[in-house]
Short mmCIF file of C-alpha atoms in Angstrom, two decimals:
data_model
loop_
_atom_site.label_atom_id
_atom_site.label_comp_id
_atom_site.label_asym_id
_atom_site.label_seq_id
_atom_site.Cartn_x
_atom_site.Cartn_y
_atom_site.Cartn_z
CA MET A 269 24.99 -13.50 10.08
CA ASN A 270 23.54 -14.14 6.66
CA PRO A 271 23.88 -11.37 4.09
CA ILE A 272 20.65 -9.67 3.09
CA SER A 273 19.60 -10.32 -0.47
CA ALA A 274 17.22 -7.97 -2.24
CA GLY A 275 14.66 -10.77 -2.55
CA MET A 276 14.38 -11.11 1.24
CA LEU A 277 13.22 -7.52 1.80
CA THR A 278 9.78 -7.50 0.20
CA ARG A 279 7.82 -5.04 2.33
CA ARG A 280 8.13 -1.26 2.09
CA ILE A 281 7.87 0.29 5.56
CA GLN A 282 8.07 3.80 6.95
CA ILE A 283 10.06 4.59 10.08
CA GLN A 284 8.57 7.45 12.12
CA ARG A 285 9.52 9.43 15.21
CA PRO A 286 7.18 11.48 17.41
CA SER A 287 7.08 15.25 17.35
CA THR A 288 5.08 17.76 19.37
CA VAL A 289 3.34 20.64 17.63
CA LYS A 290 0.85 23.21 18.87
CA ASP A 291 -2.73 22.93 17.69
CA SER A 292 -4.94 25.90 16.77
CA LEU A 293 -5.58 26.63 20.47
CA GLY A 294 -1.88 26.48 21.37
CA ALA A 295 -2.10 23.16 23.18
CA PRO A 296 0.65 20.61 22.50
CA SER A 297 -0.34 17.80 20.16
CA ARG A 298 1.63 14.70 19.17
CA THR A 299 2.28 14.02 15.50
CA TRP A 300 4.55 11.59 13.65
CA ILE A 301 7.36 12.55 11.26
CA ASN A 302 8.70 10.17 8.60
CA VAL A 303 12.39 9.50 9.17
CA ALA A 304 13.01 6.85 6.50
CA THR A 305 11.22 4.63 4.01
CA VAL A 306 13.00 1.29 3.59
CA TRP A 307 12.59 -2.26 2.32
CA ALA A 308 12.19 -4.82 5.12
CA ASP A 309 11.18 -8.34 6.08
CA ILE A 310 8.54 -8.80 8.81
CA GLN A 311 8.31 -12.07 10.73
CA PRO A 312 5.93 -12.81 13.64
CA LEU A 313 7.55 -14.05 16.86
CA SER A 314 4.83 -14.47 19.51
CA GLY A 315 1.40 -13.40 20.66
CA ARG A 316 -0.35 -12.88 23.98
CA GLU A 317 -3.46 -11.42 25.51
CA ALA A 318 -3.42 -8.95 28.39
CA VAL A 319 -6.09 -7.32 30.51
CA ILE A 320 -5.56 -3.56 30.31
CA ALA A 321 -8.11 -1.11 31.70
CA ASN A 322 -10.57 -3.99 32.27
CA ARG A 323 -10.35 -4.93 28.61
CA ILE A 324 -8.70 -7.90 26.92
CA THR A 325 -6.09 -6.68 24.45
CA ALA A 326 -4.00 -8.75 22.07
CA GLU A 327 -0.31 -8.07 21.49
CA LEU A 328 1.79 -9.61 18.74
CA THR A 329 5.57 -9.37 18.65
CA HIS A 330 7.49 -9.30 15.41
CA GLN A 331 11.02 -9.11 14.11
CA ILE A 332 11.66 -6.62 11.30
CA THR A 333 14.90 -7.06 9.35
CA LEU A 334 16.29 -4.21 7.26
CA ARG A 335 19.54 -2.78 6.01
CA TYR A 336 21.48 -0.64 8.48
CA GLN A 337 20.11 2.87 9.08
CA ALA A 338 22.06 5.46 11.11
CA VAL A 339 18.77 6.76 12.54
CA PHE A 340 18.83 3.78 14.96
CA ASP A 341 22.21 4.66 16.53
CA ASN A 342 20.64 6.39 19.56
CA PRO A 343 18.98 3.76 21.81
CA GLN A 344 16.94 6.38 23.73
CA GLN A 345 15.27 7.57 20.52
CA VAL A 346 14.69 4.07 19.15
CA ALA A 347 12.16 3.19 21.88
CA GLN A 348 10.03 6.18 20.84
CA MET A 349 9.91 5.28 17.14
CA ARG A 350 7.44 3.19 15.22
CA ALA A 351 7.27 1.41 11.88
CA LEU A 352 4.30 1.52 9.50
CA TYR A 353 3.44 -1.19 7.01
CA LYS A 354 0.23 -0.48 5.10
CA SER A 355 -2.33 0.16 7.89
CA ARG A 356 -0.34 -1.70 10.55
CA ILE A 357 1.59 0.10 13.30
CA PHE A 358 4.60 -1.55 14.96
CA ASN A 359 6.00 0.04 18.14
CA ILE A 360 9.78 -0.34 18.10
CA HIS A 361 11.37 -1.54 21.35
CA SER A 362 14.96 -2.09 20.25
CA ALA A 363 17.25 -2.15 17.23
CA LEU A 364 19.91 -4.85 17.15
CA ASN A 365 22.97 -4.06 15.03
CA GLU A 366 23.75 -7.59 13.89
CA ASP A 367 27.45 -8.41 14.57
CA GLU A 368 28.13 -4.65 15.02
CA LYS A 369 28.99 -4.46 11.31
CA ARG A 370 26.43 -1.78 10.37
CA THR A 371 25.04 -3.85 7.51
CA GLN A 372 21.83 -5.26 8.98
CA LEU A 373 19.39 -4.28 11.71
CA ILE A 374 16.82 -6.38 13.50
CA LEU A 375 13.99 -4.37 15.05
CA LEU A 376 12.08 -5.99 17.90
CA VAL A 377 8.56 -4.59 17.71
CA SER A 378 5.03 -5.08 19.03
CA GLU A 379 1.74 -4.70 17.23
CA GLY A 380 -1.60 -4.40 18.91
CA LEU A 381 -0.89 -2.27 21.95
CA ASP A 382 -0.77 1.42 21.09
CA ASP A 383 2.21 2.83 22.97
CA GLY A 384 1.72 6.31 21.64
#
């Protein structure tokens, strides 16, 4: 594992988790709550096209590297979170605690398919 230098983390991202609130009619509505705002590095990994609902949709996978955040300790909650960078939305699939040292996290994410 290479240590993270400040110069590597050049993008400011927001980590969000879903929350359910009631709208004016009392019906449940999904909203997103900011959990953390951190510096990160975003690197593309792969891309593919899929036919979903008779429509061709593109999906790009990325790797987001950031300093350790305790918010990612619960694997069940991680898969519901997302990361925002400018107008881009990244659905988080997993958070890898590099070498189990709690210094660096690698988020495996997808962009393009709206999972929520």
